[in-house]
XYZ file of C-alpha atoms in Angstrom:
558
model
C 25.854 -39.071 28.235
C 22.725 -41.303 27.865
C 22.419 -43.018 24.645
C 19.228 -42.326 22.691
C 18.770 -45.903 22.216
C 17.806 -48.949 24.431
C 20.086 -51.837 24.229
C 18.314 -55.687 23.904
C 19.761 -56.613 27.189
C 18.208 -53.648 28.985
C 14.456 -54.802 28.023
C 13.808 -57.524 30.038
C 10.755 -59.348 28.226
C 9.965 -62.669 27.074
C 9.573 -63.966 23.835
C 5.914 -64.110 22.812
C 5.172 -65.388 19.024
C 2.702 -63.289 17.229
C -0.003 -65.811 17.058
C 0.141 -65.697 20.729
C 0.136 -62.001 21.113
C -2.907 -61.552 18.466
C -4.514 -64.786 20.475
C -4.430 -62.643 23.709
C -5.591 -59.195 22.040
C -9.022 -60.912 21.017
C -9.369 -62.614 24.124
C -8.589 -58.929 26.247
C -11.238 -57.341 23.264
C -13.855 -60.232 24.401
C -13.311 -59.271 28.197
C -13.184 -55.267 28.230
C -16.402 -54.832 28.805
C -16.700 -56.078 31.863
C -13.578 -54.632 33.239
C -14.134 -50.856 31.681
C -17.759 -50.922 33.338
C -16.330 -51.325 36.646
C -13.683 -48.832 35.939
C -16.588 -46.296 34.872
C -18.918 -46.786 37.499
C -19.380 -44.091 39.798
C -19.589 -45.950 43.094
C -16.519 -47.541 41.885
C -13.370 -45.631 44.398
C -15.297 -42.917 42.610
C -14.043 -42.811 39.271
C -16.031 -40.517 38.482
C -14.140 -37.814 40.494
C -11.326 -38.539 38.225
C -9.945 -35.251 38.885
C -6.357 -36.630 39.959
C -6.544 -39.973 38.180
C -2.787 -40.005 38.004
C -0.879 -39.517 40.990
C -3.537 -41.749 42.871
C -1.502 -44.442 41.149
C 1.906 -43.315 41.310
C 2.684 -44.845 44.222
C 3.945 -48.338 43.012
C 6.078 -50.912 44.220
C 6.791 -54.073 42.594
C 7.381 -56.006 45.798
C 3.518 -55.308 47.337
C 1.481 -54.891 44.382
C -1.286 -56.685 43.454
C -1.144 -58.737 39.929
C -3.269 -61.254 38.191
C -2.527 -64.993 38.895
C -2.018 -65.863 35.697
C 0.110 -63.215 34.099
C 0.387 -62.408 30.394
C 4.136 -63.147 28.862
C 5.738 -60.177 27.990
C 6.465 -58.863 24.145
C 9.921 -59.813 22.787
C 12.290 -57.040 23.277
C 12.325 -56.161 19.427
C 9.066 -55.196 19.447
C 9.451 -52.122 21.660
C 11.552 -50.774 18.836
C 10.294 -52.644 15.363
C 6.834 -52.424 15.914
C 5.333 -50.304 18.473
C 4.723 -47.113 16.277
C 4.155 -48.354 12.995
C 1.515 -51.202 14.517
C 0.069 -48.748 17.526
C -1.244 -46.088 14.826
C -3.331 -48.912 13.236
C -4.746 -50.553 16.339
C -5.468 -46.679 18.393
C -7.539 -46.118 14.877
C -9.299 -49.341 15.836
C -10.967 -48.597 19.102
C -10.608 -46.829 22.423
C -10.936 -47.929 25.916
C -14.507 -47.174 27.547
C -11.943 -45.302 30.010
C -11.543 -42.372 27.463
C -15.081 -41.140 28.170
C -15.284 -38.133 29.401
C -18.021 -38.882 31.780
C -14.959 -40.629 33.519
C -13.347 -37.578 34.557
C -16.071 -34.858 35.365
C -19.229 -37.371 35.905
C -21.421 -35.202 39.144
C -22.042 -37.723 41.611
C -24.507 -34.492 43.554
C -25.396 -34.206 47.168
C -26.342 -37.210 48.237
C -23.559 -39.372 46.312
C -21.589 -37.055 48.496
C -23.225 -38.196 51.801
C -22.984 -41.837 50.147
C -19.030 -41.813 49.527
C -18.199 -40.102 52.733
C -19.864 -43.071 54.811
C -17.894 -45.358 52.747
C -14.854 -43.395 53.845
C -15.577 -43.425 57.404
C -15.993 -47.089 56.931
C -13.087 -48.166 54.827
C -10.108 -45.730 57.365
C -8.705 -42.489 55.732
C -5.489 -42.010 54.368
C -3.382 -41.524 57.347
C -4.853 -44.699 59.281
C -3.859 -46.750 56.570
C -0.398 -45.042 56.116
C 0.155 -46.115 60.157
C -0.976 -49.576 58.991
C 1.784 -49.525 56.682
C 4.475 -48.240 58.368
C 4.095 -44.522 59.090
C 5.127 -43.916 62.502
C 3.478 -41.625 65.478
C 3.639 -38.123 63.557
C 2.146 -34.869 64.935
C -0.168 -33.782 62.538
C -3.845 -34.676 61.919
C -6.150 -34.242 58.647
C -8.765 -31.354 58.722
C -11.382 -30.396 56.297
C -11.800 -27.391 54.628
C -14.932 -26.366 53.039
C -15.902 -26.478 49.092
C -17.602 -23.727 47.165
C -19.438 -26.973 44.970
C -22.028 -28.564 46.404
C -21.248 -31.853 44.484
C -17.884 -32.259 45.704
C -16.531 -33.205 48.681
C -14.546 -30.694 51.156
C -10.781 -31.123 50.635
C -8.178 -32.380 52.861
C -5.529 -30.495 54.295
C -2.517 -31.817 57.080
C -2.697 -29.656 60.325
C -1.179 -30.045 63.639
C -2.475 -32.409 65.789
C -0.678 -30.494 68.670
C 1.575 -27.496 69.336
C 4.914 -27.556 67.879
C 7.947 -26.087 67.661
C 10.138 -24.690 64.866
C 12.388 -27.678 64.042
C 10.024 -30.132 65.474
C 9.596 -33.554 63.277
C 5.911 -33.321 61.901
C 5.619 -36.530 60.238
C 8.456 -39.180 58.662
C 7.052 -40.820 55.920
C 9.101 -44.465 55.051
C 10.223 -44.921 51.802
C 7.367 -48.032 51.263
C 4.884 -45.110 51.018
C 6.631 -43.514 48.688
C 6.647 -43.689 44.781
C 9.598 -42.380 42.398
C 10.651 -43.134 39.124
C 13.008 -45.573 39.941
C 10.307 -47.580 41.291
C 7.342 -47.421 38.740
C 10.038 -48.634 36.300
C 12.308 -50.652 38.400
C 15.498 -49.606 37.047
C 16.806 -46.376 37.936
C 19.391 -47.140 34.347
C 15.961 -47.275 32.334
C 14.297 -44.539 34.244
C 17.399 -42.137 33.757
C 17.349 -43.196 29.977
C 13.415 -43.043 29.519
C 13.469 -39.212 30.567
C 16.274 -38.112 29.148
C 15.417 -39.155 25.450
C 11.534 -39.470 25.792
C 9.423 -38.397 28.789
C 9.684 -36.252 31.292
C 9.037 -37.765 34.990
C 5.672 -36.493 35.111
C 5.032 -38.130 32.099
C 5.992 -41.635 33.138
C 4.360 -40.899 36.839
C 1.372 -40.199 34.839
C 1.200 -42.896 33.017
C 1.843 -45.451 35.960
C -1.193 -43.800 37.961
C -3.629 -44.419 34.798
C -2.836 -48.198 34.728
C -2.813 -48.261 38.470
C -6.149 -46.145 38.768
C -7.541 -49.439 36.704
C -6.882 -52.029 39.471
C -9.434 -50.421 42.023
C -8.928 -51.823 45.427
C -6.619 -54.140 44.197
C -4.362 -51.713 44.178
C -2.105 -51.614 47.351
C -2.573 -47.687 46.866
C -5.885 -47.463 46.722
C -6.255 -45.163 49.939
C -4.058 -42.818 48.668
C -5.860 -42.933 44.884
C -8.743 -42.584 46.678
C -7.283 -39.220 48.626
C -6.176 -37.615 45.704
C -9.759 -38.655 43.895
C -11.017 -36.430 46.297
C -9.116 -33.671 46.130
C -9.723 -33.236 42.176
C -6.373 -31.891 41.709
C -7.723 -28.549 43.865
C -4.570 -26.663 45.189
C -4.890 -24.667 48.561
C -7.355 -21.978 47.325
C -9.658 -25.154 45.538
C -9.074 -24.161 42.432
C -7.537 -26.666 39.320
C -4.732 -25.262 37.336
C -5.413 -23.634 34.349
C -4.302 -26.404 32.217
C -7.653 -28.390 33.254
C -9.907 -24.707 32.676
C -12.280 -24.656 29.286
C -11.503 -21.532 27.315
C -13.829 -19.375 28.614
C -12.477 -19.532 32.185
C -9.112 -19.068 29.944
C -10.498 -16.065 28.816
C -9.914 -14.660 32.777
C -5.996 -14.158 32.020
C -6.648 -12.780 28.795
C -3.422 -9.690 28.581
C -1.230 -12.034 30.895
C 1.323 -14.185 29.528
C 0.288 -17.189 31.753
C -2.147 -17.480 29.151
C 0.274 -18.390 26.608
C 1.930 -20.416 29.433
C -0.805 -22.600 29.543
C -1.463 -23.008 25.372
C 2.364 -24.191 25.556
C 2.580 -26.275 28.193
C -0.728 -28.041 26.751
C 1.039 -28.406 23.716
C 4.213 -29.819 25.531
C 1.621 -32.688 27.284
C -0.193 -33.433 23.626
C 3.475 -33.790 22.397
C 4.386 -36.568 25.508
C 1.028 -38.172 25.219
C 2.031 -39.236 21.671
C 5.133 -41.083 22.692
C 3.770 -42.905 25.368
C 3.774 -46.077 23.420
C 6.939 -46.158 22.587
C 8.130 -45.610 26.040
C 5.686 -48.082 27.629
C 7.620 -51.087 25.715
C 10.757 -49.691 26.657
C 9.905 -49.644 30.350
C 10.263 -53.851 31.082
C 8.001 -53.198 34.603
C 5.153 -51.225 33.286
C 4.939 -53.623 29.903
C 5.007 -57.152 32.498
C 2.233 -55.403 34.957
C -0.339 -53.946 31.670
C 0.505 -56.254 28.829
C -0.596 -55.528 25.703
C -2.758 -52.300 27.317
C -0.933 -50.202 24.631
C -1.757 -46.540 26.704
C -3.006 -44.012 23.986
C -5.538 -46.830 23.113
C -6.187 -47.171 27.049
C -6.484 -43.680 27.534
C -7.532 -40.496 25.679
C -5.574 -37.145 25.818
C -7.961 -35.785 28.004
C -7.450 -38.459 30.824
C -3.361 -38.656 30.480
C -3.910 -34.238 30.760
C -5.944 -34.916 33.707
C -3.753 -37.433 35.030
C -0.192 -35.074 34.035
C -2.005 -32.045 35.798
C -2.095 -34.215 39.192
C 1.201 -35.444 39.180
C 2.136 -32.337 38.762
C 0.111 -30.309 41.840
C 1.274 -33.395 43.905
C 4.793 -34.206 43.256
C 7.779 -33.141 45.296
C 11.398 -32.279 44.082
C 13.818 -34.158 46.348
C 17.491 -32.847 46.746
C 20.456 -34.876 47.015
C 19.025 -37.502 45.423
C 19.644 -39.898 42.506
C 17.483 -38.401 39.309
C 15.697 -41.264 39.339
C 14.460 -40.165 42.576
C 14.232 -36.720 42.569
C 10.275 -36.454 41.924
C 8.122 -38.274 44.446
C 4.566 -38.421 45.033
C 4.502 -38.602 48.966
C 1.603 -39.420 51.318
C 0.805 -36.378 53.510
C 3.081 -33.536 51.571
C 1.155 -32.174 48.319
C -2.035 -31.109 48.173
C -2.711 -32.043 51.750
C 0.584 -29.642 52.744
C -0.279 -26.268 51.998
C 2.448 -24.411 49.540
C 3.807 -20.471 50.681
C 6.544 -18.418 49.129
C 7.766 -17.092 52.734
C 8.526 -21.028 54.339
C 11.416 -22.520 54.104
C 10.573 -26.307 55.636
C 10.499 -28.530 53.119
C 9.799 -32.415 52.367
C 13.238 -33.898 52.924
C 15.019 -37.370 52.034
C 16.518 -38.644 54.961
C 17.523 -42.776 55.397
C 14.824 -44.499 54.437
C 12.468 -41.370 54.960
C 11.216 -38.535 53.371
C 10.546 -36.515 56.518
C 9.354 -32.238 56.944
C 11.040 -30.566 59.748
C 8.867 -27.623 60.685
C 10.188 -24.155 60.687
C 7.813 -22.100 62.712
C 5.734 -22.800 65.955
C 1.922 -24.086 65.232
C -0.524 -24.492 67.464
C -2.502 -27.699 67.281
C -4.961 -27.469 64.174
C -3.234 -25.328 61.992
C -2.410 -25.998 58.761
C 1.069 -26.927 57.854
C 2.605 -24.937 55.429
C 6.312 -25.716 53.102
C 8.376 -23.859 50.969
C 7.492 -24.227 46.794
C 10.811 -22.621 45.488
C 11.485 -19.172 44.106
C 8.675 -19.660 41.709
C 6.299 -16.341 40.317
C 3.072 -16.629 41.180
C 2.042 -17.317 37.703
C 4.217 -20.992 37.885
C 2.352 -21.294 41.230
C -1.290 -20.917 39.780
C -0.156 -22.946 36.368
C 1.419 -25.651 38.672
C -0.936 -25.673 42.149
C -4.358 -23.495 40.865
C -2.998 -21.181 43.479
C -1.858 -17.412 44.395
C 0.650 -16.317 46.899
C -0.273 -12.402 47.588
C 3.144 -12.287 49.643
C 5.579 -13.696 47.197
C 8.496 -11.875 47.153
C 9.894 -14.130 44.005
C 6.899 -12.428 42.296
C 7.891 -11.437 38.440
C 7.315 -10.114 35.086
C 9.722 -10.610 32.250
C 10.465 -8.037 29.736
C 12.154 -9.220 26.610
C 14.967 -6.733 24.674
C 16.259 -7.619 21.551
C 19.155 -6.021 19.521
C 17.595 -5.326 15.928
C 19.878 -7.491 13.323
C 19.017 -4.949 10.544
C 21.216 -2.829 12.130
C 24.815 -2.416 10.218
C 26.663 -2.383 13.651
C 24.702 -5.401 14.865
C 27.648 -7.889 15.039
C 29.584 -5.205 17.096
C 26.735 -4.386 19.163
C 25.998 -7.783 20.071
C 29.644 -8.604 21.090
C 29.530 -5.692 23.408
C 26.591 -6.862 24.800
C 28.119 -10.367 25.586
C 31.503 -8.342 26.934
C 28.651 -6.879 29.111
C 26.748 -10.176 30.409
C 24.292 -9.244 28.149
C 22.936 -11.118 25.000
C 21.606 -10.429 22.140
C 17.881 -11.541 22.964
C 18.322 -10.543 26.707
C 15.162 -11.630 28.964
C 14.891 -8.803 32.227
C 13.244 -10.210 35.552
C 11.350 -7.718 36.845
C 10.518 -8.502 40.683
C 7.590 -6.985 42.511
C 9.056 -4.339 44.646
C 12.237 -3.826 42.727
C 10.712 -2.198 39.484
C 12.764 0.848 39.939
C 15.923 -1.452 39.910
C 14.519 -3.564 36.696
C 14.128 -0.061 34.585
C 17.710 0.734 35.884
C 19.184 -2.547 34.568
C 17.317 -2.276 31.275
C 18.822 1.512 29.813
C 22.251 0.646 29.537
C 20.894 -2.348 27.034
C 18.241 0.197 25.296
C 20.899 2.980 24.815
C 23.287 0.381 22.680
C 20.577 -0.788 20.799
C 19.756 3.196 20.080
C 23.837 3.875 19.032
C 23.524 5.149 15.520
C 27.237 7.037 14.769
C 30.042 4.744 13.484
C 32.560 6.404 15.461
C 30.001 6.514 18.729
C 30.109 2.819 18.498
C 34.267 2.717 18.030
C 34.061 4.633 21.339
C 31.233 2.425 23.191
C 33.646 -0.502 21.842
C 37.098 0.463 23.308
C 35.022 1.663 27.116
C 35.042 -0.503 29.847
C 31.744 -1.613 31.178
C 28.220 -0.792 29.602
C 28.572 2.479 28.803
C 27.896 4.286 26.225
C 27.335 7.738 24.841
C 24.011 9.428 25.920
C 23.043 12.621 24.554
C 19.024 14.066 25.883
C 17.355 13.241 22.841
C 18.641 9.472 22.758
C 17.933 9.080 26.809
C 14.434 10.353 26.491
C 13.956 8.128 23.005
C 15.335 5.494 25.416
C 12.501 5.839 28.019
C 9.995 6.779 26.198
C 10.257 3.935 24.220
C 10.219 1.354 27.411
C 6.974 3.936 29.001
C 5.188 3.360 25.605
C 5.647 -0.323 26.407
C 4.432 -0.543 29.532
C 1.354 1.145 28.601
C 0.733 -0.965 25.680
C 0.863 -4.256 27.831
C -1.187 -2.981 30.342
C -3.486 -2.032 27.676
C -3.925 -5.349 26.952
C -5.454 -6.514 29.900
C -9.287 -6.185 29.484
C -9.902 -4.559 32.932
C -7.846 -2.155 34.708
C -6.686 -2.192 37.585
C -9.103 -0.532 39.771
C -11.547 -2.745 38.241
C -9.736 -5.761 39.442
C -9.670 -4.473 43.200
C -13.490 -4.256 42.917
C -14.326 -7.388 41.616
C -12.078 -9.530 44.223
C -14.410 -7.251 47.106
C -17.352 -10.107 45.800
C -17.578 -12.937 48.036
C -19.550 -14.766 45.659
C -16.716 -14.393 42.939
C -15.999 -17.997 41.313
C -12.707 -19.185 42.110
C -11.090 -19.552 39.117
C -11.797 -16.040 38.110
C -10.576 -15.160 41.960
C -7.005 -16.731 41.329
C -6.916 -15.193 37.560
C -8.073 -11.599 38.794
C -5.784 -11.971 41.746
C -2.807 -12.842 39.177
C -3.397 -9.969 36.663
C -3.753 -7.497 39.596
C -0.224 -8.268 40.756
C 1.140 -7.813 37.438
C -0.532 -4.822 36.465
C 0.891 -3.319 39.712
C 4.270 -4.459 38.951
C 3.890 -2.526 35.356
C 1.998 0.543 36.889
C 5.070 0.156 38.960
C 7.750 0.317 36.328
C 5.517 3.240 34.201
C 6.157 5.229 36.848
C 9.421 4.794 37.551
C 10.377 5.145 33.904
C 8.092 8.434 34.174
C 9.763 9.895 36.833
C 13.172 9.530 35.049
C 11.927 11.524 32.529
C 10.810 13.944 34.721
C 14.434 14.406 35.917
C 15.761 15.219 31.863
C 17.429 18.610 31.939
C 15.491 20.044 29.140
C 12.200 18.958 29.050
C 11.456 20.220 25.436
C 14.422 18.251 23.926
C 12.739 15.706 21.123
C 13.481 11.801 21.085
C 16.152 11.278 19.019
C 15.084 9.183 15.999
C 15.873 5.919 15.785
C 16.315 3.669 12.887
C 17.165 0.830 14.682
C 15.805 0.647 18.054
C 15.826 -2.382 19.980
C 12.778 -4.726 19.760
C 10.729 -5.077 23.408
C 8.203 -7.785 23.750
């Protein structure tokens, strides 16, 4: 186990009096305003397309990058722990950063800012020329352009073939130089284990890297890279953000689907990180010796760090057989230039000195490359990417059962249930395709719940396996209980379905209500799916006219 707390030794700053440090904060407050109003000018690697602000940076190495002459001395190492929340609070009410302005994220640069930057591209070498500079090797694929629905942003990027391969052919090797991991934003894979164990998650700590790196402009060795994922905006295959970047009337489009609540939660989850990144960013002895004294919730709002979280997190790849330190990487070429789909099973592998993607399908040169994202729903995939997979077969809703504790024969109940696999809060999966199966796996957990006779339950206790006593009026209580349910949640979805297959006919639909209307089709099929199936086993009753039993203590379903 990790201790919670960071040892003196482990914090490797120098000592700095006080004087010194507030010496150095006035003479930083004197100097901001020059170097915030590069930072927010448009024509500067356009900020203002600040999308993505955070995995630009991610990619950092302490060996190549680019730092001041003239360094500022690090803070003691006591300071991370005595003073960083109690004297943060008072100088965050003080001021923020010029960076915090929301015209830094979403400023419109229009058409012919557009024509501007794209010149400026062509001149400066895309991403994959300068990756070659760097160290990439020959690889066998090519960037392509796909057309944008805005006219004020750019096309995206996307990696295709650059000629016909093979299944198992090598597309590209990326070196380890051109990629960024935990263990090398902080520099210690002891501190990076520690930091996101006890205090951030990777993303987090990616994040928060790529702000402060976003900062140093073309001074930053990543630059091209920033300057790739600028572009993209954080727009998954199907250009649309995720959800976590919508305003809440584009929110409003999963209203009835519980990837609305999704979202709320994992916003929560980022407001809840972005208040310990202080803290964190005095424990971590790299990030505090690059930024001194650029304490991060007074560098950046919430709204940049979300921004910043969301792009890490459409962008970052989950390496196997890895240290944890390494395990998330932001890699040149994969994510969002690699297209994501539910039916591939190449993937972005770590190989000596390499993360490389071994192809697992023929292509023909220009087509987009395509990898495996996991056995994730689609609505993971649109909260993650801003994307949805109409052919994933990992596709799910989950139906929650709950054994009521008012019951008297609760405790025994419940302990039957665990004898069972089963718990007493037990969460279903429900796959698309398999509803009949999922209604199947649910009745044996219904019918205990609906057990009302002391010596019933004596007899359910001493049987082997999850059976128990069914009778017609408890089986059809039992299913007409779950059909009720099914109805009710699809009654919560303002459309229906048939509505939904004639809106997605529009060509001129806007994408985010495309993705959300494609999401809250597929799970309105899946429950149209289990209605029926839960309908046609009560169609096969013996005695239609028998009444539901009543129940006193039915289970709960949510």
């Amino acid at each position: 186990m990790l201790k919670s707390k960071i040892s003196h030794q482990n914090i490797s700053h120098q000592h700095t009096s006080p004087s010194t440090y507030s010496e150095t904060r006035r003479k930083k407050a004197s100097s901001s305003s020059n170097s915030n109003s590069q930072f927010l000018n448009p024509n500067f690697m356009e900020v203002s397309r600040l999308a993505l602000p955070i995995s630009d940076k991610s990619f950092f190495s302490p060996s190549i990058r680019h730092s001041s002459a003239n360094p500022l001395p690090a803070l003691p190492s006591f300071f991370a722990v005595s003073v960083s929340k109690s004297r943060l609070r008072s100088l965050r009410r003080k001021c923020y950063c010029s960076a915090s302005s929301r015209d830094t994220l979403l400023a419109g640069g229009g058409e012919a800012a557009v024509v501007s930057a794209g010149k400026k591209e062509e001149e400066q070498g895309d991403l994959k020329s300068w990756m070659h500079k760097h160290g990439l090797p020959p690889c066998k694929v090519v960037l392509n352009e796909r057309p944008w629905h805005h006219d004020t942003h750019k096309p995206i990027h996307y990696v295709a073939a650059s000629e016909d391969l093979q299944a198992g052919d090598v597309a590209f090797s990326v070196p380890n130089s051109l990629v960024v991991t935990l263990e090398r934003v902080l520099g210690n894979e002891t501190i990076a284990e520690l930091l996101t164990t006890n205090k951030l998650s990777e993303l987090a700590c990616l994040a928060l890297y790529l702000m402060y790196e976003k900062k140093q402009g073309k001074k930053s060795f990543w630059y091209p890279y920033i300057r790739e994922l600028d572009r993209q905006r954080g727009r998954g295959q199907m250009a649309v953000e995720s959800p976590l970047l919508w305003s809440d009337s584009e929110l409003a489009y999963l209203t009835g689907s519980p990837t609305k609540v999704e979202v709320l939660q994992r916003a929560e989850g980022i407001k809840r990180e972005y208040n310990e990144l202080d803290t964190v960013w005095f424990m971590a002895g790299s990030l505090f010796q690059q930024y001194p004294y650029d304490i991060p919730t007074e560098a950046f709002s919430y709204e940049i760090f979300k921004q910043a979280f969301v792009a890490v997190q459409s962008c970052v790849v989950h390496l196997q057989k890895v240290s944890l330190a390494r395990r998330f990487a932001l890699v040149p070429l994969g994510p969002p230039l690699l297209a994501y789909r539910s039916n591939c099973k190449a993937m972005l592998t770590a190989v000596d000195g390499a993360v490389e993607l071994v192809v697992d399908r023929p292509y023909k040169a220009g087509d987009p490359i395509v990898v495996w994202c996991g056995p994730q729903p689609n609505s993971k995939l649109l909260l993650n990417y801003g994307f949805i997979d109409e052919d994933n077969s990992y596709d799910r809703l989950v139906v929650e059962a709950a054994l009521n504790t008012e019951d008297p024969q609760y405790q025994d109940k419940r302990m039957v249930a665990q004898r069972n696999g089963k718990l007493s809060i037990q969460v279903f999966h429900v796959y698309t395709g398999k509803e009949r199966e999922a209604v199947l796996d649910m009745l044996p957990y219904l019918r205990l719940g609906y057990v009302s006779d002391p010596s019933e339950m004596q007899s359910v206790i001493s049987s082997q396996g999850p059976v128990c006593p069914v009778s017609p009026c408890m089986e059809r209580a039992v299913l007409e209980q779950l059909a009720d349910y099914f109805m009710t949640r699809l009654a919560g979805y303002p459309t229906t379905l048939a509505e939904d297959e004639s809106m997605l006919t529009d060509d001129n639909l806007n994408p985010k209500k495309r993705v959300a209307t494609q999401l809250v089709r597929l799970e309105k099929r899946m429950l149209h799916a289990c209605l029926q199936a839960t309908n046609d086993f009560i169609d096969q009753l013996p005695d239609l006219s028998v009444s539901p039993c009543p129940a006193p203590y039915a289970p709960l379903l949510k």
